[in-house]
Short mmCIF file of C-alpha atoms in Angstrom, two decimals:
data_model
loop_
_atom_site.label_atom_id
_atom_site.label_comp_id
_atom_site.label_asym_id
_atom_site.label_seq_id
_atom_site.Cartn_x
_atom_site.Cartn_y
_atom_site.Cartn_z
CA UNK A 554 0.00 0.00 0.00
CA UNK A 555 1.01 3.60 -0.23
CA UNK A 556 1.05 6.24 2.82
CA UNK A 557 -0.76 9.10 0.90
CA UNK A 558 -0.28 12.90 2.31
CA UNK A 559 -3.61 15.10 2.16
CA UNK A 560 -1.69 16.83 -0.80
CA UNK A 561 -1.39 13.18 -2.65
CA UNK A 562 -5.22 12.28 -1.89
CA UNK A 563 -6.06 15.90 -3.09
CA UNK A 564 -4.54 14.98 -6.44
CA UNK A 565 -5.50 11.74 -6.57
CA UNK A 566 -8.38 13.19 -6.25
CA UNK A 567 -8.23 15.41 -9.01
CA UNK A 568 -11.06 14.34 -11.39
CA UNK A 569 -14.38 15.99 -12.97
CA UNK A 570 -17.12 14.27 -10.94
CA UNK A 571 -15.29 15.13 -7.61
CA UNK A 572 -15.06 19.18 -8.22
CA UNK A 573 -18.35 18.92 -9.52
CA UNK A 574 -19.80 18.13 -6.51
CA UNK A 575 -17.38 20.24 -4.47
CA UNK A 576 -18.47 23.13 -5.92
CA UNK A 577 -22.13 21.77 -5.83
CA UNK A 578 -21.75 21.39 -2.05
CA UNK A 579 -19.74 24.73 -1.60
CA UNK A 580 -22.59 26.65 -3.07
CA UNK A 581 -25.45 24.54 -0.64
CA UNK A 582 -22.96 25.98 2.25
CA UNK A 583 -22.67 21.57 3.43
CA UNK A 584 -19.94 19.79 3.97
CA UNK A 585 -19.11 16.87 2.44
CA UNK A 586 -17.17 13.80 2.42
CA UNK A 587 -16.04 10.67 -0.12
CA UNK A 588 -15.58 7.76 2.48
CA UNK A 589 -15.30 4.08 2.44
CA UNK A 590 -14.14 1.44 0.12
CA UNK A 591 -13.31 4.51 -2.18
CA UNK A 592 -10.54 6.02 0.28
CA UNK A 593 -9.81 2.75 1.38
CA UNK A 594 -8.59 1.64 -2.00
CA UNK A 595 -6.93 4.37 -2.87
CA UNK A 596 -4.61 4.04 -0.25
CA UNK A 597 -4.46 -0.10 -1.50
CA UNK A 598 -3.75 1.32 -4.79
CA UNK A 599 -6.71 -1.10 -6.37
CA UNK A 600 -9.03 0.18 -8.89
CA UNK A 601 -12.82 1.21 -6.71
CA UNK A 602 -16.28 1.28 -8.36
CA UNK A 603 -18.62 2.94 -6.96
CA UNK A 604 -18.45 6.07 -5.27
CA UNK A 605 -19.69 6.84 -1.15
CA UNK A 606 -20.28 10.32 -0.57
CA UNK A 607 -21.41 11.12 2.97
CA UNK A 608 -23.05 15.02 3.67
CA UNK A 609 -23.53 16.65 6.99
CA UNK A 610 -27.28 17.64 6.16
CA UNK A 611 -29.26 16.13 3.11
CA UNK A 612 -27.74 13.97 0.79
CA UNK A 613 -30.52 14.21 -1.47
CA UNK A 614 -30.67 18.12 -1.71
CA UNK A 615 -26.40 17.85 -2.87
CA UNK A 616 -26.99 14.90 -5.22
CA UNK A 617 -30.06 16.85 -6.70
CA UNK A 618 -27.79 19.83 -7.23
CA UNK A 619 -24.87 17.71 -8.80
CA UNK A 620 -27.67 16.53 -11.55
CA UNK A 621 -28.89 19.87 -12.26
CA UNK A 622 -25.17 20.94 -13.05
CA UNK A 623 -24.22 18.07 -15.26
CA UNK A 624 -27.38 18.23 -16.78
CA UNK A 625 -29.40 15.86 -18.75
CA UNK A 626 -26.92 13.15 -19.39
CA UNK A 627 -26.90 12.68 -15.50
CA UNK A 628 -29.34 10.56 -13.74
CA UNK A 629 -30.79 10.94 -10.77
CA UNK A 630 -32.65 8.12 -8.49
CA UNK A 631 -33.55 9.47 -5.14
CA UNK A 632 -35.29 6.87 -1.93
CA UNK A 633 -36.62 9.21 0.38
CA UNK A 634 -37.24 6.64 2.41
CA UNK A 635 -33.61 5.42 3.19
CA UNK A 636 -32.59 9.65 3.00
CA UNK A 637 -30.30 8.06 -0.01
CA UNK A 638 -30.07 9.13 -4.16
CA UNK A 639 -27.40 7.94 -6.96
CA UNK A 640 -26.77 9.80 -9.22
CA UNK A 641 -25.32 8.26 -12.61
CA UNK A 642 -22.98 10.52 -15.13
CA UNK A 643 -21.29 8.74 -17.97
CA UNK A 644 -19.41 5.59 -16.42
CA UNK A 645 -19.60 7.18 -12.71
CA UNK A 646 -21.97 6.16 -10.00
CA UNK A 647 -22.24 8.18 -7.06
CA UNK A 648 -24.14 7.39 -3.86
CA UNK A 649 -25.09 10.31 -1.57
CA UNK A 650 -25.95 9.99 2.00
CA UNK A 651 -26.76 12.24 5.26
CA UNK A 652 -24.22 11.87 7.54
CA UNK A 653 -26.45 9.54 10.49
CA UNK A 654 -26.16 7.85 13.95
CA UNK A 655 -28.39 4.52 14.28
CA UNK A 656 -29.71 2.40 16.71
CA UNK A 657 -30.89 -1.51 16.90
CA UNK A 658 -33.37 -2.88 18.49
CA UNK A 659 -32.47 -7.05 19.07
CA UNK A 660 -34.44 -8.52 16.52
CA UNK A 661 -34.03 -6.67 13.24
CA UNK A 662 -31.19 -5.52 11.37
CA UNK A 663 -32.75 -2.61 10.41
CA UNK A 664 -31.38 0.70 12.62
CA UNK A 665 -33.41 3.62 13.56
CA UNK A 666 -31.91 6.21 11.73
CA UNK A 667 -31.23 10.05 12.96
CA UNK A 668 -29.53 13.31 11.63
CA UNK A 669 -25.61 13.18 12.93
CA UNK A 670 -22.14 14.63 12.15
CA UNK A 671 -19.43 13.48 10.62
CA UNK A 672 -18.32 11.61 13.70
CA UNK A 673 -21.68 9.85 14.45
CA UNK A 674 -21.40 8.71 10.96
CA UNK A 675 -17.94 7.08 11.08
CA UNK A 676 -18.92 5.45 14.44
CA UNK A 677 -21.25 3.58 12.47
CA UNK A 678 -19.01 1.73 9.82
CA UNK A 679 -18.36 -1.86 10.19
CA UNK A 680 -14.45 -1.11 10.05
CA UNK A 681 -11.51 1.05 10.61
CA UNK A 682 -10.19 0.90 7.39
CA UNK A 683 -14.04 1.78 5.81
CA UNK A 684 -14.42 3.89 8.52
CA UNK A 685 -11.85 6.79 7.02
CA UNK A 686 -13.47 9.55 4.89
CA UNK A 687 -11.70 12.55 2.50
CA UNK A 688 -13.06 16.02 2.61
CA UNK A 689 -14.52 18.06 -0.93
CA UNK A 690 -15.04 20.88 0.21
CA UNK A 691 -12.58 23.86 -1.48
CA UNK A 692 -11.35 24.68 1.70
CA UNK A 693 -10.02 21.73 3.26
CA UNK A 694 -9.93 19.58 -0.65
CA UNK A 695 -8.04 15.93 0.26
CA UNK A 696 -7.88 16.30 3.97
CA UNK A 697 -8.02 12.92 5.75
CA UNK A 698 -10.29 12.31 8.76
CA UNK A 699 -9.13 8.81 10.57
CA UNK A 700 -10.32 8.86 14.01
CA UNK A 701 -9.54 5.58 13.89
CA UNK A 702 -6.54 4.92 12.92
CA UNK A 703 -7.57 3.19 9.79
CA UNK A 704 -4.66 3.98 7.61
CA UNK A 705 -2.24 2.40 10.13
CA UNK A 706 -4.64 -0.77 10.27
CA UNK A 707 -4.21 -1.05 6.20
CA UNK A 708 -0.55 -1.05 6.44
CA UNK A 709 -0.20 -3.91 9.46
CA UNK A 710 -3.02 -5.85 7.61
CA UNK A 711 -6.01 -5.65 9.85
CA UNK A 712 -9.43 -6.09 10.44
CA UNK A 713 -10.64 -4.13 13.23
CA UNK A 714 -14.36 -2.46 14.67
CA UNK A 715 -14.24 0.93 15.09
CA UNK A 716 -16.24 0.63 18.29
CA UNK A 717 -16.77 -2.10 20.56
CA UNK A 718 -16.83 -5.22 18.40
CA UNK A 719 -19.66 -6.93 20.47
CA UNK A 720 -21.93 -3.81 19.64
CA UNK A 721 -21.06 -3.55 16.16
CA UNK A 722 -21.62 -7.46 15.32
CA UNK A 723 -24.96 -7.42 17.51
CA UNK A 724 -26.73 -4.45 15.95
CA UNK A 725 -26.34 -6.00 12.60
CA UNK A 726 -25.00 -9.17 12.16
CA UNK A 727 -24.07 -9.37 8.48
CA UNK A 728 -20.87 -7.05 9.47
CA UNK A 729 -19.47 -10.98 10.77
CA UNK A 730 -19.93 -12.37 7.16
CA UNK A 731 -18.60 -8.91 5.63
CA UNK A 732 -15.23 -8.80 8.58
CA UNK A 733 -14.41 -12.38 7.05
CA UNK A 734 -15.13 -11.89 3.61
CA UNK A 735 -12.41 -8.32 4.38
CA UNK A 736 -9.90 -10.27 5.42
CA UNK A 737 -10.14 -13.46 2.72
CA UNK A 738 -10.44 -10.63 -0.21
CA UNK A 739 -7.34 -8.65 1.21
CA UNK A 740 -5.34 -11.07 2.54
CA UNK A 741 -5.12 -9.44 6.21
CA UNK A 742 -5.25 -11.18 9.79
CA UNK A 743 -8.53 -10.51 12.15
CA UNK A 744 -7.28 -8.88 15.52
CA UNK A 745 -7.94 -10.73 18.41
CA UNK A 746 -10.95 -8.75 20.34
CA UNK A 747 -12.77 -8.72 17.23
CA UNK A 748 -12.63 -12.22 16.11
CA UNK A 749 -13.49 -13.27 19.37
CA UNK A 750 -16.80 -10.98 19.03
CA UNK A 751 -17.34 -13.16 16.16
CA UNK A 752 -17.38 -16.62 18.19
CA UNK A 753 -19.73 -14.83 21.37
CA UNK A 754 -22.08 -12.79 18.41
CA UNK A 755 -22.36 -15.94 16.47
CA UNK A 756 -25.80 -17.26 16.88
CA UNK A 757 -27.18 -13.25 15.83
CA UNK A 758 -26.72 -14.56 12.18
CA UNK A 759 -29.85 -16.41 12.55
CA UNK A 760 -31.82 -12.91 12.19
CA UNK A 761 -30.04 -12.60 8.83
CA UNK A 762 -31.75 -13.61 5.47
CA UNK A 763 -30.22 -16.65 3.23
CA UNK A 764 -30.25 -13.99 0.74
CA UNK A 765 -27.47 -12.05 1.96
CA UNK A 766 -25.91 -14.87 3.91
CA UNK A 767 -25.08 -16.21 0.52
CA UNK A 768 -23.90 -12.78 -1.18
CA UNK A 769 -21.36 -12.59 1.38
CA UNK A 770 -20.10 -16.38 0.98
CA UNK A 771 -20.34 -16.26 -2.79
CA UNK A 772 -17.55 -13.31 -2.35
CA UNK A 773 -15.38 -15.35 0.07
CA UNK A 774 -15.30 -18.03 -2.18
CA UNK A 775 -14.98 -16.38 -5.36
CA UNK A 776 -11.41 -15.05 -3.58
CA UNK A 777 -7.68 -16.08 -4.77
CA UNK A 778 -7.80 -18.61 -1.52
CA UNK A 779 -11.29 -19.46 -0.65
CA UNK A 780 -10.01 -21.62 2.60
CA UNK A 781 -8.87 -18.59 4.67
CA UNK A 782 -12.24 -17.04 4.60
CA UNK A 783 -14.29 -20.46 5.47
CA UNK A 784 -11.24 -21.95 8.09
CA UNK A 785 -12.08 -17.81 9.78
CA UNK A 786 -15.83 -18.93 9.72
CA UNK A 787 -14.75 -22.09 10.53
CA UNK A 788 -13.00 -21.23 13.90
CA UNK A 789 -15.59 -18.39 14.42
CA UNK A 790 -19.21 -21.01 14.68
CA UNK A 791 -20.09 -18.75 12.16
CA UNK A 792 -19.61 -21.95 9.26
CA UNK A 793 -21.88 -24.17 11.94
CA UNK A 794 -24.99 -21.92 11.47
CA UNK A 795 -24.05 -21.49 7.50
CA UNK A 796 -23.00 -24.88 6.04
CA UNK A 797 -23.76 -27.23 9.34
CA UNK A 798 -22.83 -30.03 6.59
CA UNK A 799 -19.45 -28.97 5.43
CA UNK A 800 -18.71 -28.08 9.56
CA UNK A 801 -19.09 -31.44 10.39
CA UNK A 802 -16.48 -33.17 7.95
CA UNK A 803 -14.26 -31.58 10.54
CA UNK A 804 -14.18 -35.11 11.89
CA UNK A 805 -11.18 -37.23 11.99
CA UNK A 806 -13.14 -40.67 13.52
CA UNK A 807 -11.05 -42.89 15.31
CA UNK A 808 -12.27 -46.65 16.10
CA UNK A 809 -9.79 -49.34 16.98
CA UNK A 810 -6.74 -46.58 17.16
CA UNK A 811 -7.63 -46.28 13.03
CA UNK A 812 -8.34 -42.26 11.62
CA UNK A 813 -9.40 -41.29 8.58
CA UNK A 814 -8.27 -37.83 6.46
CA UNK A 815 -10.17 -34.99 7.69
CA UNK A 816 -12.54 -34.33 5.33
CA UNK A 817 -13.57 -30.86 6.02
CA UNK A 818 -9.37 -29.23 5.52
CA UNK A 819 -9.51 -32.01 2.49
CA UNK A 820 -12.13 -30.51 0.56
CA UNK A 821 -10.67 -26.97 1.36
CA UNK A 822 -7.70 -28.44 -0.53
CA UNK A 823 -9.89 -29.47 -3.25
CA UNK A 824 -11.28 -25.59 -3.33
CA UNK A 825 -8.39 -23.93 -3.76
CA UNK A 826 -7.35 -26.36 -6.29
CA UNK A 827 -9.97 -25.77 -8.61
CA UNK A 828 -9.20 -22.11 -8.50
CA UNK A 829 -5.77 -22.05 -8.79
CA UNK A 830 -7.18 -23.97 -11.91
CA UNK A 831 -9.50 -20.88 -13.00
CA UNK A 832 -12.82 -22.35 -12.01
CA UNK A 833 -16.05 -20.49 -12.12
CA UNK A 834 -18.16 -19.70 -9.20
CA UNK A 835 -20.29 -22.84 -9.62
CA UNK A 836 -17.62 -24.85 -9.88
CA UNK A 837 -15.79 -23.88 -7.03
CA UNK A 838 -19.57 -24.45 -5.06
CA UNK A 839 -18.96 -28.30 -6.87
CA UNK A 840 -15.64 -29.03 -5.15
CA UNK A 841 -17.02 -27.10 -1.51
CA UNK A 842 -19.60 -29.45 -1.79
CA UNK A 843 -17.94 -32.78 -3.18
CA UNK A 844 -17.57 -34.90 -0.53
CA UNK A 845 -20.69 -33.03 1.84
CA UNK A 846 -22.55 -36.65 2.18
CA UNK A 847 -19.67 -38.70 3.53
CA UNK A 848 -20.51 -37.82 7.26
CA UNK A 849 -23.73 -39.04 6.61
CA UNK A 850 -21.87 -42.03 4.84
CA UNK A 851 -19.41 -42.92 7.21
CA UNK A 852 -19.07 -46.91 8.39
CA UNK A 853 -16.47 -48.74 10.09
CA UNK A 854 -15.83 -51.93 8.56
CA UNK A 855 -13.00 -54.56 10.23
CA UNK A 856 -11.54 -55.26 6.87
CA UNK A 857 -11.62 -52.25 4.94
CA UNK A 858 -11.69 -49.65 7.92
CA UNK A 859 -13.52 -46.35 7.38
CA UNK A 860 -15.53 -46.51 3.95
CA UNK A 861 -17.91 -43.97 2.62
CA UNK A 862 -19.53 -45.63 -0.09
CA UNK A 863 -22.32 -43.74 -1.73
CA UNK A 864 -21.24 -40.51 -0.56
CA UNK A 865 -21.48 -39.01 -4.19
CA UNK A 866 -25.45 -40.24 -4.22
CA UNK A 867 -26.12 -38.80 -0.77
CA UNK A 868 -24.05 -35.71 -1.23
CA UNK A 869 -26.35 -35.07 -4.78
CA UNK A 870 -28.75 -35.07 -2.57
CA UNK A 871 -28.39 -32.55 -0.31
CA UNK A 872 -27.71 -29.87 -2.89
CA UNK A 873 -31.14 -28.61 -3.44
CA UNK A 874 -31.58 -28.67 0.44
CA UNK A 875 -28.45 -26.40 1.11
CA UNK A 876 -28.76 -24.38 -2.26
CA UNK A 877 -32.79 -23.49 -1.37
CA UNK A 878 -31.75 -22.63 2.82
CA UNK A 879 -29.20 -20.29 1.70
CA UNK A 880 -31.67 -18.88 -1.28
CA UNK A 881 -28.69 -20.03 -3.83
CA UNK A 882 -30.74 -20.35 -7.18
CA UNK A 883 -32.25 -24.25 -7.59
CA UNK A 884 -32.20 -23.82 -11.39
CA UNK A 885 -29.63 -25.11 -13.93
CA UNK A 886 -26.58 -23.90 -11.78
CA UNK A 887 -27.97 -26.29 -9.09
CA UNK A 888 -28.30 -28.95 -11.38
CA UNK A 889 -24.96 -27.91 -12.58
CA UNK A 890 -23.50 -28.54 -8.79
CA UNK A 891 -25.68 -31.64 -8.12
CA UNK A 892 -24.74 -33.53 -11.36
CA UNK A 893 -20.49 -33.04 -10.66
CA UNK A 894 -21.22 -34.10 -6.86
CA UNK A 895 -22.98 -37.15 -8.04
CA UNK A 896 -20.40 -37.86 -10.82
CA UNK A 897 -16.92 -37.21 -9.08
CA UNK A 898 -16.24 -40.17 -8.55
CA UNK A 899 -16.95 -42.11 -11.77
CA UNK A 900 -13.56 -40.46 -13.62
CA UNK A 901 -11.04 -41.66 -10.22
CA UNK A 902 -13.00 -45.75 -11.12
CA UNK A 903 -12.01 -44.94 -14.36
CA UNK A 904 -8.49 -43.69 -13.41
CA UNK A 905 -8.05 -46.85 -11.33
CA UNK A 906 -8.33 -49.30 -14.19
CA UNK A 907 -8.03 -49.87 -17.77
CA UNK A 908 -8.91 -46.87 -19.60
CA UNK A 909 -11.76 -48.17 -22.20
CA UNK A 910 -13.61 -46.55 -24.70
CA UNK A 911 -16.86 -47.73 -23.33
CA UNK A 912 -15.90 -46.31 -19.68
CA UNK A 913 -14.87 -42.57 -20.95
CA UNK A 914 -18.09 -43.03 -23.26
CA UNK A 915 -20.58 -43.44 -20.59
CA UNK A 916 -19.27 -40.79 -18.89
CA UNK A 917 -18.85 -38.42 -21.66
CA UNK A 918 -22.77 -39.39 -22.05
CA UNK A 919 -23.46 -38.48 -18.41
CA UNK A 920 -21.46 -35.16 -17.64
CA UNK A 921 -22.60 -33.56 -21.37
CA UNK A 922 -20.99 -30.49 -21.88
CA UNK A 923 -19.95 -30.61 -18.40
CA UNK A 924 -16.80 -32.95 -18.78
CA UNK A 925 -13.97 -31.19 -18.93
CA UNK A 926 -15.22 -29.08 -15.13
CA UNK A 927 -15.54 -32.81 -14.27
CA UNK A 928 -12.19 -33.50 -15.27
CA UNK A 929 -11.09 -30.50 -13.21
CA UNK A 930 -12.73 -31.29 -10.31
CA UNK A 931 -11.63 -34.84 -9.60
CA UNK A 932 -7.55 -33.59 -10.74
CA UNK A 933 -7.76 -30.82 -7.88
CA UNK A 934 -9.59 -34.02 -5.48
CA UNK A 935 -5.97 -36.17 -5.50
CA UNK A 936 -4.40 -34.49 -2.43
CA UNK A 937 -2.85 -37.90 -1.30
CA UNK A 938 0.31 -37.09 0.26
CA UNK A 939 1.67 -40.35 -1.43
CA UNK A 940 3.30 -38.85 -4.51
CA UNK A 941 3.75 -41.71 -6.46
CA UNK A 942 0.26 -42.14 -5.69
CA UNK A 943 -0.62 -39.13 -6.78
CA UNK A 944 1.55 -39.09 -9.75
CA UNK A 945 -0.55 -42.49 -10.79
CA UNK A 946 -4.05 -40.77 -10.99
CA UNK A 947 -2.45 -37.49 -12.12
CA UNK A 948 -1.12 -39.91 -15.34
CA UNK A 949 -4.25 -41.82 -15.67
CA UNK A 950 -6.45 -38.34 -15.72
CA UNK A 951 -4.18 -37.42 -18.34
CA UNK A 952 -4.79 -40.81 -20.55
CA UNK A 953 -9.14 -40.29 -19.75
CA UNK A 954 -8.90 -36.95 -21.07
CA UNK A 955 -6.64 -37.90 -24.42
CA UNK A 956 -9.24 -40.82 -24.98
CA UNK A 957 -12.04 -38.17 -24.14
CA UNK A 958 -10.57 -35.99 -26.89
CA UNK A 959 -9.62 -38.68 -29.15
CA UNK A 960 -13.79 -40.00 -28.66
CA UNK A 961 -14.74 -36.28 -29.21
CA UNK A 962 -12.99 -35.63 -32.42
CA UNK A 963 -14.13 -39.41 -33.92
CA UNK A 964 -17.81 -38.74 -32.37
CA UNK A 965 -17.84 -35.60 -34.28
CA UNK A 966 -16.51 -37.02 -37.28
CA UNK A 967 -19.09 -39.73 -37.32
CA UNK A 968 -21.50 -37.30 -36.69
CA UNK A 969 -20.68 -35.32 -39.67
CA UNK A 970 -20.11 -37.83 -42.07
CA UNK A 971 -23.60 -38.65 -43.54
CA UNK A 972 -24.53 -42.63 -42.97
CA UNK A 973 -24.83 -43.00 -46.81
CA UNK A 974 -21.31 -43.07 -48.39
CA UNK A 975 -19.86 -43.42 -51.93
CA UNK A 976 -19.60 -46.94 -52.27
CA UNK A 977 -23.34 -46.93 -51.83
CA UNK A 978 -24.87 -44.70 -54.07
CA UNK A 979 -22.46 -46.05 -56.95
CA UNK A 980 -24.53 -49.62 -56.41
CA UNK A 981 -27.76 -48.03 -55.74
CA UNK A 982 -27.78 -46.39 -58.86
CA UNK A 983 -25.31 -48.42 -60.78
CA UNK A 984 -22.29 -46.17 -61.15
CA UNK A 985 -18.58 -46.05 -61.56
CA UNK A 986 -17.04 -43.43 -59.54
CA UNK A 987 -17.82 -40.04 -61.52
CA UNK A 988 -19.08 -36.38 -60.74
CA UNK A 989 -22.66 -37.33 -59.97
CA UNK A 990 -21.59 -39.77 -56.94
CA UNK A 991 -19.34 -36.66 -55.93
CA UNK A 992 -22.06 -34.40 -56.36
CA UNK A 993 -24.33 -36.82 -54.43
CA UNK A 994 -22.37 -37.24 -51.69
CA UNK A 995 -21.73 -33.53 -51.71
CA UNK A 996 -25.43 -32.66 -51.30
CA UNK A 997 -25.84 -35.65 -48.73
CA UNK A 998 -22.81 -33.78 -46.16
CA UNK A 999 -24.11 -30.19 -46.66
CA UNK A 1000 -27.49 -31.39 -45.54
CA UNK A 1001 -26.32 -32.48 -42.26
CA UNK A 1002 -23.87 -30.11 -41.66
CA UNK A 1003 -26.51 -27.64 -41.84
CA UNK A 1004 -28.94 -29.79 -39.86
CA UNK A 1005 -31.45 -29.99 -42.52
CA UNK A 1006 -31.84 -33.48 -42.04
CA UNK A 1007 -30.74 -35.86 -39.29
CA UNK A 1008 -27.98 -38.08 -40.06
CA UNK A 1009 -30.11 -40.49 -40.09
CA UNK A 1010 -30.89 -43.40 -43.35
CA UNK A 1011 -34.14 -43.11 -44.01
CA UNK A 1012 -34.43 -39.21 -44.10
CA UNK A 1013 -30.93 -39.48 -45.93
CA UNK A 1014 -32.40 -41.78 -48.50
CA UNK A 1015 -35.34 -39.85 -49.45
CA UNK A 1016 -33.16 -36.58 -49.53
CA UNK A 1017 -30.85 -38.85 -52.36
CA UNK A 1018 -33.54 -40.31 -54.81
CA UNK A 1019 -34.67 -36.63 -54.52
CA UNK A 1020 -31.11 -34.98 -56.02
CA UNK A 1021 -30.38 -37.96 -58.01
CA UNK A 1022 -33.64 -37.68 -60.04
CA UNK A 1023 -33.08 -34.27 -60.71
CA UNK A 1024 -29.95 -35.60 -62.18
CA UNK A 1025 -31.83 -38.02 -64.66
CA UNK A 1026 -30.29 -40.91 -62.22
CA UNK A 1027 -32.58 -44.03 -61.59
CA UNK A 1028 -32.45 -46.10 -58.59
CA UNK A 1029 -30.91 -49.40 -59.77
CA UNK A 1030 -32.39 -51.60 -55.67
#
């Protein structure tokens, strides 16, 4: 990060939008501040969106001045009821806001809200380092106000309350899910106090919709290293209320001095596989929830030891049931999820023996377009510390996906190549090879290539005697 000097935020400062609406706010006689994520990334040095301006007095009376001065190519959305407006100009969006203090009554997230200063208004925010806001006003243009320290927190890498942790978590909740999501997305510790707020403030989360639950975890996990945000929830009870299923793979069973892997650090493994590997967010929701029915699996057998057999069934399962509590959407990227649980394990059987066509056909029939995430998924699941073990399924993988190309490009080929060839239509109507059978066979391949008729022989066969009578040619069969 870079220490910037209220001379350096001035200038970095230095664009259209913000003089606009320092002069807008000048002439209203209000002061006015950008704060949040804004100041806090330019200090990160990380490109910001969206744009936080907080005004001691009405933030709808500055952002309605700011449209009237930019004129009609600005928009201007204004909810009275929240005391908020946006106002959009070219590729900008800024939010305006009075400056407020709030209060929380136990069973709602939702604050009464009253008129406050600057101050009341930075007591509010969920962190330091959002807590730090940059005056507009001509007078005192880039000057920093960090009553917390915020700047200092950015460079030692911290997540910290502004108040009293226990306060800020209790009054709304959803600050827990954001203070982890902070520190996976930026790579910084928790302090102490305020992870510990997180563990005694835990069960408030149950006051807090699925809805926004899930927007916070989709974040965490869509992060360079999903397993520092959910080990932090994890540790917290926070992952207990959230994902009760993934919590309890945290289970190393012992019976007759025998353990098995832990599952739940195991399929963390398997997360941050898949994303070194690029994956998608629904893919990286496949690998969290991989091996989720193996708890519910788990047997001890004196010959084999622990097994989990089925655990790919029961895990398919339980997607809709997690996906539909946390308000996740139950159409095809659920189905998407479900079908690579239930079919993880199908490429490693494969892996394990004799690669046949008829295996890696089956399964190419099964996952659709959905192999090669498949493939993915089960390379980023071999996490055996055994590396010649590893190296063995690593190798096999390797050999299912040539043969899945290799049945891919022959598939296709088949496909393409209409089911009536040369040889045939010489008999059929009595020919030596010649321009009509090229023709023929011509008008036979553009047909199916264009999907005019399905490469099938009776549609084929009708489309021929069609073309060949126009050629004079008479069926000979």
């Amino acid at each position: 990060m870079k220490i910037l000097t209220d001379e350096e935020l001035a200038k970095a400062l230095d664009q259209d939008i913000f003089h606009t609406i320092s002069d807008a706010a000048d002439r209203l006689g209000l002061e006015c501040y950008v704060v949040g994520g804004y100041v806090r990334d330019l200090f990160l040095e990380r490109p910001s969106g969206d744009i936080d301006i907080v005004v001691v007095g009405s933030g709808i009376e500055l952002a309605s001045e700011l449209k009237r001065t930019l004129g009609r190519k600005a928009r201007l959305s204004v909810f009275r009821n929240f005391g908020t407006a946006q106002v959009k100009w070219r590729d900008v969006e800024v939010e305006f806001v009075g400056a407020r203090r709030e209060s929380y009554s136990h069973d709602s997230r939702k604050p009464i809200v009253e008129d406050g200063t600057l101050e009341d208004d930075q007591n509010r925010r969920d962190f330091t380092i959002n807590a730090m806001a940059v005056c507009l006003n001509k007078a005192r243009y880039g000057e920093l106000v960090d009553p917390f320290y915020g700047v200092e927190d950015l460079e030692d890498g911290i997540i910290r309350t502004p108040m009293d942790p226990d306060v800020t978590f209790s009054d709304d909740p959803l600050r827990m899910m954001r203070c982890v999501r902070f520190a996976a997305q930026l790579n910084f510790m928790i302090e102490d106090e305020t992870f510990d707020a997180l563990s005694r403030n835990a069960e408030r989360l149950k006051i807090v919709s699925g809805e926004r639950i899930s927007a916070e975890l989709n974040k965490i996990m869509m992060t360079a290293t999903p397993s520092r945000g959910l080990v932090d929830l994890h540790r917290s009870g926070l992952l207990q209320l959230i994902l009760p299923e993934l919590a309890a793979l945290d289970d190393e069973g012992r019976t007759e001095a025998r353990g098995h892997k832990n599952n739940f650090y195991h399929t963390l493994e398997v997360l941050d596989n898949v994303c070194r590997r690029g994956a998608g967010l629904w893919l990286r929701w496949a690998a969290l929830m991989h091996d989720i029915g193996k708890q519910r699996c788990k047997r001890w057998d004196a010959v084999q030891g622990w097994t989990f057999h089925n655990h790919n069934y029961v895990g398919a399962r339980m997607v809709p049931q997690v996906f539909r509590r946390l308000a996740l959407p139950l159409d095809a990227k659920m189905k998407y999820v479900q079908k690579l649980v239930d079919l993880h394990m199908r490429p490693i059987a494969i892996a394990d023996d004799e690669v046949t066509d008829s295996a890696v056909r089956r399964l190419m029939n099964d996952a659709g377009d959905d192999i090669d995430d498949l493939m993915t998924l089960c390379e980023a699941d071999i996490t055996s510390k055994n590396e010649a073990r590893k190296r063995m399924f690593l190798e096999n993988f390797r050999m299912v996906r040539e043969k899945l190309a290799d049945l891919k490009e022959r598939d296709y080929k088949r496909l393409l190549q209409p089911c009536i060839d040369g040889n045939e239509i010489m008999q059929l109507f009595g020919l030596q090879p010649c321009r009509e059978v090229g023709l023929l066979k011509q008008a036979l391949k553009e047909a199916v290539l264009d999907n005019s008729v399905p490469n099938e022989r009776e549609p084929l066969m009708a489309l021929l005697k069609e073309k060949a009578a126009e050629m004079g040619l008479v069926c000979k069969i």
